[in-house]
Structure formats: structure tokens, C-alpha cells
PDB file of C-alpha atoms in Angstrom:
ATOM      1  CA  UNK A   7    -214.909-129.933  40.203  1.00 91.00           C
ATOM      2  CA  UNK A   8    -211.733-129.753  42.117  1.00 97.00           C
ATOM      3  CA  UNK A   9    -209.684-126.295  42.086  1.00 98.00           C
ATOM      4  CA  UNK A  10    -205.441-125.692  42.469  1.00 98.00           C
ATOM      5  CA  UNK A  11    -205.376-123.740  45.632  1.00 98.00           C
ATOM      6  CA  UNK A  12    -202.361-123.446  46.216  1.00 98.00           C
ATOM      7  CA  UNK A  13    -198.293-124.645  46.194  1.00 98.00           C
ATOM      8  CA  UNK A  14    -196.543-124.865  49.459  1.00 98.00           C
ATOM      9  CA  UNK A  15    -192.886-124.080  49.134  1.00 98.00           C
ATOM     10  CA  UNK A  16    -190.377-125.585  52.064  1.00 98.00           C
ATOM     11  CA  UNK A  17    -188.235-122.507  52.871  1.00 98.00           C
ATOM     12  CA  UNK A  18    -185.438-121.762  56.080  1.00 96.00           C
ATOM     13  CA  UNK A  19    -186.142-117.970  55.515  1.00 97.00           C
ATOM     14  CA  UNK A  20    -189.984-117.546  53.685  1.00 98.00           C
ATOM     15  CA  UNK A  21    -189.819-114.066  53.714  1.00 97.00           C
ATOM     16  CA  UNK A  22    -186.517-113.778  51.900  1.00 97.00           C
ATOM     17  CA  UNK A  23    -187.454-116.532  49.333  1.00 97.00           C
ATOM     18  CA  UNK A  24    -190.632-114.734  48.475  1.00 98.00           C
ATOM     19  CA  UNK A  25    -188.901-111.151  48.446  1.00 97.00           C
ATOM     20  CA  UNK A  26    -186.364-112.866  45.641  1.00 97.00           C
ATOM     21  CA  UNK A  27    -189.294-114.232  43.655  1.00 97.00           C
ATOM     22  CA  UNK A  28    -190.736-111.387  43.439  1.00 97.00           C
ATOM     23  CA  UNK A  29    -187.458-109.714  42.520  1.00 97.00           C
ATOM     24  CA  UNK A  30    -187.478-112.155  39.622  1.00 97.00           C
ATOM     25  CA  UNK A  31    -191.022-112.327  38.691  1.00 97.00           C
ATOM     26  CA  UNK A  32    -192.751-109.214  39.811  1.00 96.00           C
ATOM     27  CA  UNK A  33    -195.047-111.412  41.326  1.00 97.00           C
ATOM     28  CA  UNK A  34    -196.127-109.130  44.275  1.00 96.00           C
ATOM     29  CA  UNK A  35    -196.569-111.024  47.793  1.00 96.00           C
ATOM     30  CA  UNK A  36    -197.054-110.402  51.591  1.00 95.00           C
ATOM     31  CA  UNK A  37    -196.620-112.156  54.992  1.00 94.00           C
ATOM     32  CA  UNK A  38    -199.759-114.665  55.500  1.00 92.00           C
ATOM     33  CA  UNK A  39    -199.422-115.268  58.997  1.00 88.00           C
ATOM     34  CA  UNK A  40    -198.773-117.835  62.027  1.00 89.00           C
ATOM     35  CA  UNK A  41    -199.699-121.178  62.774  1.00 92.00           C
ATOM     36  CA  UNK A  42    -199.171-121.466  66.346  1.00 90.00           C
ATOM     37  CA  UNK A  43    -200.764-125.134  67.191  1.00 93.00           C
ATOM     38  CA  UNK A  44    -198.080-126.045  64.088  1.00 96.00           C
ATOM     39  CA  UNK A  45    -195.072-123.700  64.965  1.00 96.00           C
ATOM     40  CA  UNK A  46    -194.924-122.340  61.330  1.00 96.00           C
ATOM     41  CA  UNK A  47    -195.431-119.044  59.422  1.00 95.00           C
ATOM     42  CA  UNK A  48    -196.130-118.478  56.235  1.00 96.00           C
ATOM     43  CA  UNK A  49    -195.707-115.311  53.014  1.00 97.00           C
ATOM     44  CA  UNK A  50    -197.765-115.867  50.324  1.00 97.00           C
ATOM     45  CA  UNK A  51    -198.267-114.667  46.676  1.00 98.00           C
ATOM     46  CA  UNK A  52    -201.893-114.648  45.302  1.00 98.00           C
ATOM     47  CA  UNK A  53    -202.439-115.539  41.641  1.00 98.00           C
ATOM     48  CA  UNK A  54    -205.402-114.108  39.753  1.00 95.00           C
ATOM     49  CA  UNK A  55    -207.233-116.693  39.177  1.00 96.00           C
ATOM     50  CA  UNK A  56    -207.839-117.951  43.015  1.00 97.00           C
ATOM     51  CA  UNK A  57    -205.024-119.643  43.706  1.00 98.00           C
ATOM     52  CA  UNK A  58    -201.451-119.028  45.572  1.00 98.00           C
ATOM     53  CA  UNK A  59    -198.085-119.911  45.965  1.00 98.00           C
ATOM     54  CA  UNK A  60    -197.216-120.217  49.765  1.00 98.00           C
ATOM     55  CA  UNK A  61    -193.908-120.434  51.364  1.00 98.00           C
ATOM     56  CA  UNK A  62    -194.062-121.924  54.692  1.00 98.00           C
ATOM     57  CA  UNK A  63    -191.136-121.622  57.212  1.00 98.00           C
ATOM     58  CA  UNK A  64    -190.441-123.173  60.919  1.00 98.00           C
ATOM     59  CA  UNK A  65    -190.802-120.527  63.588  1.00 96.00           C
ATOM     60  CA  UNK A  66    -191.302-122.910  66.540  1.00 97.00           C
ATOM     61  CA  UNK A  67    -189.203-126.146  66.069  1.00 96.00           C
ATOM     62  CA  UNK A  68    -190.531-128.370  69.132  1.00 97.00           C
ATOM     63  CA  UNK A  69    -193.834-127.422  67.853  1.00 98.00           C
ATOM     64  CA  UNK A  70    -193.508-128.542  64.529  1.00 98.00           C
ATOM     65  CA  UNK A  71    -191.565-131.398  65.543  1.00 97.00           C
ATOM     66  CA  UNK A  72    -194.704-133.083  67.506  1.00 97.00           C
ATOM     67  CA  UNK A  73    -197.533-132.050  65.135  1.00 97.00           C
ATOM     68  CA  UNK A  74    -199.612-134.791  63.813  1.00 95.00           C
ATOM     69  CA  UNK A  75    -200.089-132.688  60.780  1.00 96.00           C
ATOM     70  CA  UNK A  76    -199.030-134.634  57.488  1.00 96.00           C
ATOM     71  CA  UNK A  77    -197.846-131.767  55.795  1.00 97.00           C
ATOM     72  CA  UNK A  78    -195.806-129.882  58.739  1.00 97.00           C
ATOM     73  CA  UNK A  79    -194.489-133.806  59.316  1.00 96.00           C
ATOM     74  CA  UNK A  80    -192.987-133.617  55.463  1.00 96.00           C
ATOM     75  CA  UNK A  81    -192.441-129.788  55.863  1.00 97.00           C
ATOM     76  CA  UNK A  82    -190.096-130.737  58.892  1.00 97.00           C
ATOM     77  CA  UNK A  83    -188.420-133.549  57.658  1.00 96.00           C
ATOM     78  CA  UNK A  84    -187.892-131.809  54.369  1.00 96.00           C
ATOM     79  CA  UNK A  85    -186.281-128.594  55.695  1.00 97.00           C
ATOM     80  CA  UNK A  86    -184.197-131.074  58.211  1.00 96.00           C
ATOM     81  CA  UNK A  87    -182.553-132.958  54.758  1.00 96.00           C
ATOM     82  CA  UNK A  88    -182.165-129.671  53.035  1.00 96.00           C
ATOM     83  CA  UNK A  89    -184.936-130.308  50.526  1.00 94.00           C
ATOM     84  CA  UNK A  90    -185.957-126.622  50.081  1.00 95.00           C
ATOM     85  CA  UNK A  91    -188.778-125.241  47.046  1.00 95.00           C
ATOM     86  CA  UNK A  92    -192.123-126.776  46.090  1.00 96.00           C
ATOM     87  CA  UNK A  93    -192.985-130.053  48.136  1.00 96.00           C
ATOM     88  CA  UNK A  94    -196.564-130.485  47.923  1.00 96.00           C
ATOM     89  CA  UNK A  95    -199.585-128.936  46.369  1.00 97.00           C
ATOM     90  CA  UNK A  96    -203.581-128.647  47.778  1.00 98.00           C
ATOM     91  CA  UNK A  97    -206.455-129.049  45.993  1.00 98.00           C
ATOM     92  CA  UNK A  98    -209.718-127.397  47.054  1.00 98.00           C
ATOM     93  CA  UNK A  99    -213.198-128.606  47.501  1.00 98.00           C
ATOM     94  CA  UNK A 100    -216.785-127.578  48.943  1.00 96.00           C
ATOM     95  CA  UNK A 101    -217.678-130.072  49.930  1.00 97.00           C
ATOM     96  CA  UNK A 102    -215.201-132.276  52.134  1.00 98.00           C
ATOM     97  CA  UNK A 103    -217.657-134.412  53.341  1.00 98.00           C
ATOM     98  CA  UNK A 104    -218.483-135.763  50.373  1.00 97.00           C
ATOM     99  CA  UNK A 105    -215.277-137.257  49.890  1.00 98.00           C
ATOM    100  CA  UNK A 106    -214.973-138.084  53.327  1.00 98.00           C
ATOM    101  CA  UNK A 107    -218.309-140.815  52.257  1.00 98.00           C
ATOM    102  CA  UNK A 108    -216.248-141.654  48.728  1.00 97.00           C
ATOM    103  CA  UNK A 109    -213.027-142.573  50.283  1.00 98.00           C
ATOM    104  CA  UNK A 110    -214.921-144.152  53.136  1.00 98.00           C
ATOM    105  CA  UNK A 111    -217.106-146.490  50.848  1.00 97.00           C
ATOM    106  CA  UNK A 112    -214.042-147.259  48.504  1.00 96.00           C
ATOM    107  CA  UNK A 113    -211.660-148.118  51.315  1.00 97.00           C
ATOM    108  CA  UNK A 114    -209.372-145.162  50.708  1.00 96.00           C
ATOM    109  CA  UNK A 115    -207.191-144.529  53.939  1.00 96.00           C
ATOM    110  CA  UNK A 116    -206.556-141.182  55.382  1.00 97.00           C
ATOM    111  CA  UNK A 117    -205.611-138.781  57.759  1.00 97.00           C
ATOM    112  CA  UNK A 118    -207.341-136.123  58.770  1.00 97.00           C
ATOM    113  CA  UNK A 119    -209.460-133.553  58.472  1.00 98.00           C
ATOM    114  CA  UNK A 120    -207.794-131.476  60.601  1.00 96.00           C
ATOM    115  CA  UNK A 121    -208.599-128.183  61.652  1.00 94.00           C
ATOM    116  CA  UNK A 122    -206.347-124.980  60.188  1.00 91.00           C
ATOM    117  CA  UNK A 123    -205.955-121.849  61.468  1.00 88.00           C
ATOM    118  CA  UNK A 124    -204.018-118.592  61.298  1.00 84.00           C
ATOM    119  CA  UNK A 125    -203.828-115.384  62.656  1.00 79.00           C
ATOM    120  CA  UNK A 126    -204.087-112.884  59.780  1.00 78.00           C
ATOM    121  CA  UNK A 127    -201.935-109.257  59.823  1.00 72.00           C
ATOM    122  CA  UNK A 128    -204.870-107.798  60.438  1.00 78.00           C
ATOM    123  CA  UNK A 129    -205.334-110.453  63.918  1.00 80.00           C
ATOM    124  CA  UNK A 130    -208.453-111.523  62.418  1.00 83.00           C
ATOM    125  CA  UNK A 131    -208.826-115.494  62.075  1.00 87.00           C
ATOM    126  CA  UNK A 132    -208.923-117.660  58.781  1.00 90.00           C
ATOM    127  CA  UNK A 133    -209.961-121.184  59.450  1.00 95.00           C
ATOM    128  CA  UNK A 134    -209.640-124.175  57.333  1.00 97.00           C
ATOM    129  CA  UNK A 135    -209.700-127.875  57.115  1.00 98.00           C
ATOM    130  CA  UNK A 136    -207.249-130.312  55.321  1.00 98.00           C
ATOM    131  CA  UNK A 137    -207.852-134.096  54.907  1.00 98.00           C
ATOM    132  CA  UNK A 138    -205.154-136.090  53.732  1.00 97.00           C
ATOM    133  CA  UNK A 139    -204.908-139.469  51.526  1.00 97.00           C
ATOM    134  CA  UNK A 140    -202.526-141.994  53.619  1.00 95.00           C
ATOM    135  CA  UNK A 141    -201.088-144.004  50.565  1.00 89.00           C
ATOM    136  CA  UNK A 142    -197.849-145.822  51.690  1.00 75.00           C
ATOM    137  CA  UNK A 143    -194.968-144.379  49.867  1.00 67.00           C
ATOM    138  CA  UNK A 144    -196.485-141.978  48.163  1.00 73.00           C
ATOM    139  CA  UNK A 145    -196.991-137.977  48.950  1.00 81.00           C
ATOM    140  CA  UNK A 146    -200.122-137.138  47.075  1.00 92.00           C
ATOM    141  CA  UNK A 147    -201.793-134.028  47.415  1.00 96.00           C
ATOM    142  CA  UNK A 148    -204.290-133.063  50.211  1.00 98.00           C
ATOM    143  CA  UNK A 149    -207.534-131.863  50.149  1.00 98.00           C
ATOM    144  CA  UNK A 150    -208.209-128.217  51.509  1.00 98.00           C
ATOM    145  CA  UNK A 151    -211.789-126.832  52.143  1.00 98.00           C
ATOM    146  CA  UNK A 152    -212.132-123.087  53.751  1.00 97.00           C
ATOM    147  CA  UNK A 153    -214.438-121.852  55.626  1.00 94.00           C
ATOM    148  CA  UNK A 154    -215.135-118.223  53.970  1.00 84.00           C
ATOM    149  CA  UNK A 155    -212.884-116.114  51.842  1.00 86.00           C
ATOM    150  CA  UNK A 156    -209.346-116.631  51.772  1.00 91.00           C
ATOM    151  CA  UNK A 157    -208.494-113.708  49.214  1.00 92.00           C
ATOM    152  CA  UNK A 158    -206.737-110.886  50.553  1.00 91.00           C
ATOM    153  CA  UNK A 159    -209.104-107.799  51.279  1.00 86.00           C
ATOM    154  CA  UNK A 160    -205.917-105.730  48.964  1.00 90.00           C
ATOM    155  CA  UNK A 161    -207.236-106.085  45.418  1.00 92.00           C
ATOM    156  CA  UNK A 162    -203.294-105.125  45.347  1.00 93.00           C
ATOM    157  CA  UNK A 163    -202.115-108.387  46.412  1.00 95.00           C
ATOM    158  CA  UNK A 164    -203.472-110.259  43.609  1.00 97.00           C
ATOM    159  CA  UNK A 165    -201.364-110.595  40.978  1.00 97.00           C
ATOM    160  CA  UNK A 166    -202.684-110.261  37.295  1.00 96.00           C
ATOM    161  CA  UNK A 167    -201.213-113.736  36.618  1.00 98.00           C
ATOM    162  CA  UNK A 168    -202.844-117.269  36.655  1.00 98.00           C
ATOM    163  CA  UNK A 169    -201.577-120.420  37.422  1.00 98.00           C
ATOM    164  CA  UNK A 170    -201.907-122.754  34.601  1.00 98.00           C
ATOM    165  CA  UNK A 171    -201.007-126.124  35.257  1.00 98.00           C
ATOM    166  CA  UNK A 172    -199.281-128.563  37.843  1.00 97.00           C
ATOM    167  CA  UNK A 173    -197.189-131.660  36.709  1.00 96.00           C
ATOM    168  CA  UNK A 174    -196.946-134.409  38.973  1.00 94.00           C
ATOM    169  CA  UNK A 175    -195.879-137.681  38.981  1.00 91.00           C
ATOM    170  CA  UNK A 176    -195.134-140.782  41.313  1.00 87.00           C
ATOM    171  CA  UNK A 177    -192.223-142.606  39.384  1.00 86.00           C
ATOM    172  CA  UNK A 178    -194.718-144.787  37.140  1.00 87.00           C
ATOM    173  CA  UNK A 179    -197.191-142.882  35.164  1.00 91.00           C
ATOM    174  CA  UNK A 180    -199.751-145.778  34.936  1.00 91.00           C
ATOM    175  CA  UNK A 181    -200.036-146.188  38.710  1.00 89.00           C
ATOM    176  CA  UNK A 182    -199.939-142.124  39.082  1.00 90.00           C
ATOM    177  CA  UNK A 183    -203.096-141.892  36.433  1.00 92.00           C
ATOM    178  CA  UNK A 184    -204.789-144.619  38.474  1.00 92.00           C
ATOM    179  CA  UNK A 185    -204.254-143.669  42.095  1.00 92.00           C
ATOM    180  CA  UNK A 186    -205.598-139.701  40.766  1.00 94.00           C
ATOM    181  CA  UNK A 187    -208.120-140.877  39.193  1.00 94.00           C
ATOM    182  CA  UNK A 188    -209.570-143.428  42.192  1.00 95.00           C
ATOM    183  CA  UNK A 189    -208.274-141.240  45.065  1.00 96.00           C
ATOM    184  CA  UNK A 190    -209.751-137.480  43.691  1.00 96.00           C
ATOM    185  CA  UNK A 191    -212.472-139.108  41.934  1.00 93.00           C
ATOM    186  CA  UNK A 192    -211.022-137.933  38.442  1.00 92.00           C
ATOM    187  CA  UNK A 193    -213.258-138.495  35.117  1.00 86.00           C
ATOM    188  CA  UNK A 194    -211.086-140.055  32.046  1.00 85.00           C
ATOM    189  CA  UNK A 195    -208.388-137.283  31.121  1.00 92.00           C
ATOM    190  CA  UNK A 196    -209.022-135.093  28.272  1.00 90.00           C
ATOM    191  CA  UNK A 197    -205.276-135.778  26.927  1.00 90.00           C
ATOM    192  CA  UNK A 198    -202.995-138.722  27.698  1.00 90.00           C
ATOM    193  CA  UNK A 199    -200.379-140.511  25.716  1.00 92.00           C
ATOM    194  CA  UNK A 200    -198.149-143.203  26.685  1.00 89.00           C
ATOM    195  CA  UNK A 201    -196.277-140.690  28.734  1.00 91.00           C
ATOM    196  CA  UNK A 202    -198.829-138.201  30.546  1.00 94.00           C
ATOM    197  CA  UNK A 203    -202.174-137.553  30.805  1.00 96.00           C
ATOM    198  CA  UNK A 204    -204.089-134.080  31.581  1.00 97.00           C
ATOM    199  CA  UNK A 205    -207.333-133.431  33.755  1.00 97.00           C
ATOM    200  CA  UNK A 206    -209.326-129.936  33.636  1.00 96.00           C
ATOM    201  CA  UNK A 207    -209.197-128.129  37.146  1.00 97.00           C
ATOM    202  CA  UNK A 208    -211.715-125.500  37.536  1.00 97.00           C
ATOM    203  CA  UNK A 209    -209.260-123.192  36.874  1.00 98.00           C
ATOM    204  CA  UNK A 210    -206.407-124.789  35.477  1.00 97.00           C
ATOM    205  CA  UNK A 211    -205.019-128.275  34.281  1.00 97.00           C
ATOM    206  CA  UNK A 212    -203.375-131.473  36.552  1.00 97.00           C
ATOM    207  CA  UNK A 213    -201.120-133.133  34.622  1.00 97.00           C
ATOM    208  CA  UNK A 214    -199.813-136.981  35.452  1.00 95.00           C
ATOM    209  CA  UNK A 215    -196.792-137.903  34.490  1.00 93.00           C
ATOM    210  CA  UNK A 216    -193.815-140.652  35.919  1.00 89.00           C
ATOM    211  CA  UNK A 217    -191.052-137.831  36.934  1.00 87.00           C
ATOM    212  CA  UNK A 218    -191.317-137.887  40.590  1.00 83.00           C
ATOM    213  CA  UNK A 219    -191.339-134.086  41.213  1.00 85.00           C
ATOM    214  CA  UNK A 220    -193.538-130.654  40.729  1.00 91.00           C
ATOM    215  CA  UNK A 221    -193.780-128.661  37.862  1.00 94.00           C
ATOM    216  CA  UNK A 222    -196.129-124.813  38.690  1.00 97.00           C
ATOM    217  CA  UNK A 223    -196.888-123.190  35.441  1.00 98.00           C
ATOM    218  CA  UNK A 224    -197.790-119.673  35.857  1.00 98.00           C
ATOM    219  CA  UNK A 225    -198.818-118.660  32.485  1.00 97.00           C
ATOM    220  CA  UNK A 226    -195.196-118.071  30.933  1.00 94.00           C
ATOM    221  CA  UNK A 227    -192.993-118.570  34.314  1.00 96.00           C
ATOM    222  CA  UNK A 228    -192.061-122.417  35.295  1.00 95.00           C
ATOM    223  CA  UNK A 229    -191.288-123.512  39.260  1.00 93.00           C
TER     224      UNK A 229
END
């Protein structure tokens, strides 16, 4: 079953935006790290039930600029229109490959995987990979699979609240129920009405919807 991992935030000044949510939230957080091959940087907040909030910032624009990364393409183009919060969300699986065949044999298109890395605070290395549906017109969420533990070592750093569910939606709710449910490989939804429908996550709930933006629930706080 497919996991949130985590909501990337577009943000000029990351450490400042995650300094006033905590402010706000008491949601504690911490500098992540750089991604040199991407020219970015990141402070994240962990939630307690494996799964964080991440605000990514540009510290290297040429860098950035010529990545063939589809999410540091958006993050770019995002911060260069002013579009600053939650732009796009990950989901994780363990085992990649495995969609890799699925999307092959169906004919999905896609970009990707491609290789993630950062140095941690501690200069130690966390490695990832991210593969990426390429659906014309539409920003869906990527896939993210990690290659050991990606929790901070600081019990500290994990907050005592969960993320609960993620709203999305791609400006028709029928054609954002059937592109999740072909792309990620989705059962039929536990809820749905005529205007949303809901899928268990393994720790948490997707929701579908038409609205073409994000909605993070974190227990009682809404992004």
C-alpha cells in the first residue's frame, strides 16, 4: 500500500517559513540539507506518523535552472511566478520497480527514476529515488522510494502529530478519480460521492476531489 511521505512547500526563504510555522503550530523542525546536483536546500518538519512537511528553497539558481528534475523544474518556475506554499506532494513505495513493470505494461508515460541525494547536518548521505508520471497538463504526484531510514536520529524532531489526509484535485473530479486510480494502481475508494472520493494510505487518507489545489490535514491544523 502506498504511504504520504511527505509535502514539499515552494519557499524564497525555507528557513524563515518553517521558523513561522512553527511559531504558529509548535510543530518543531530543523534544516534537512543540500541538494547540490539540484541547487536547492531544504528544512523540514517530521510528523509522527512517518511522514513530513518539507520546504524547499533555491540556493544555486543556474543549477536549478538546468535540472532535468520534474519537481525542481515546477519548484523553479513556481518560485519565478511567485507561487509560494504547498505545490506538490510524494507518495512512497518499496518497491519502485514494480510500478516501473505496471506503468510500463499499461502504457503510462514517465520520467524518471532519478537518483536523490543530500548531504545531512551530520555530512552523512541520504539517498533516494523519485519516478515521475508525465501526464500532459497535469502535476500529479511522484513516486519516492528510499534507500534506508529517512527519520531523524533526534526522537526530538518528531513531532507528536500525524498527518491525516491530502485533498487533491485536477479541475474535474471524474478524470482526477480515474487518472489516481489507473496511474497509482488505486483499489475502488472506500467513500466517494458525486463530489469526492477517499482512498486509505497506509497511514492516512488521499482524497480526490475537482478543486485544483492541496489541502494537508494534520490532525486539527489545515495547509
Amino acid at each position: 500500500m502506498l504511504a504520504f511521505d511527505h509535502l514539499v512547500i515552494a519557499a524564497d526563504q525555507p528557513e524563515e517559513e518553517q521558523n513561522h510555522f512553527e511559531e504558529k503550530y509548535g510543530i518543531r523542525g530543523f534544516r534537512g540539507g543540500r541538494h547540490e546536483t539540484w541547487g536547492t536546500y531544504n528544512y523540514l518538519a517530521h510528523l509522527k506518523n512517518h511522514s513530513y512537511l518539507e520546504w524547499i528553497g533555491i540556493e544555486d539558481k543556474e543549477t536549478a535552472r538546468k535540472s532535468d528534475n520534474p519537481l525542481i523544474k515546477q519548484l523553479v518556475h513556481s518560485l519565478s511566478v511567485n507561487q509560494k506554499g504547498p505545490i506538490q506532494f510524494a507518495l512512497r513505495t518499496n518497491d519502485m520497480d514494480q510500478f516501473l513493470d505496471y506503468w510500463d505494461k499499461e502504457g503510462i508515460p514517465y520520467k524518471g527514476p532519478f537518483p536523490g541525494s543530500r548531504k545531512k547536518t551530520d555530512g552523512t548521505l541520504l539517498q533516494w529515488r523519485m519516478l515521475f508520471p508525465d501526464i500532459q497538463s497535469h502535476s500529479l504526484p511522484f513516486l519516492i522510494e528510499w534507500e534506508g531510514n529517512n527519520r531523524p536520529d533526534d526522537s526530538h524532531l518528531i513531532s507528536n502529530t500525524s498527518f491525516t489526509s491530502i485533498e487533491v484535485g485536477l479541475g474535474n473530479f471524474p478524470n482526477t478519480r480515474r487518472l489516481f486510480e489507473k496511474i497509482y494502481h488505486m483499489e475502488s475508494p472506500e467513500h466517494e460521492n458525486s463530489t469526492h472520493c477517499t482512498w486509505s494510505l497506509e497511514n492516512g487518507s488521499l482524497i480526490a476531489k475537482a478543486e485544483s489545489d492541496l489541502r494537508v490535514k494534520l490532525e486539527d491544523i489545515i495547509l
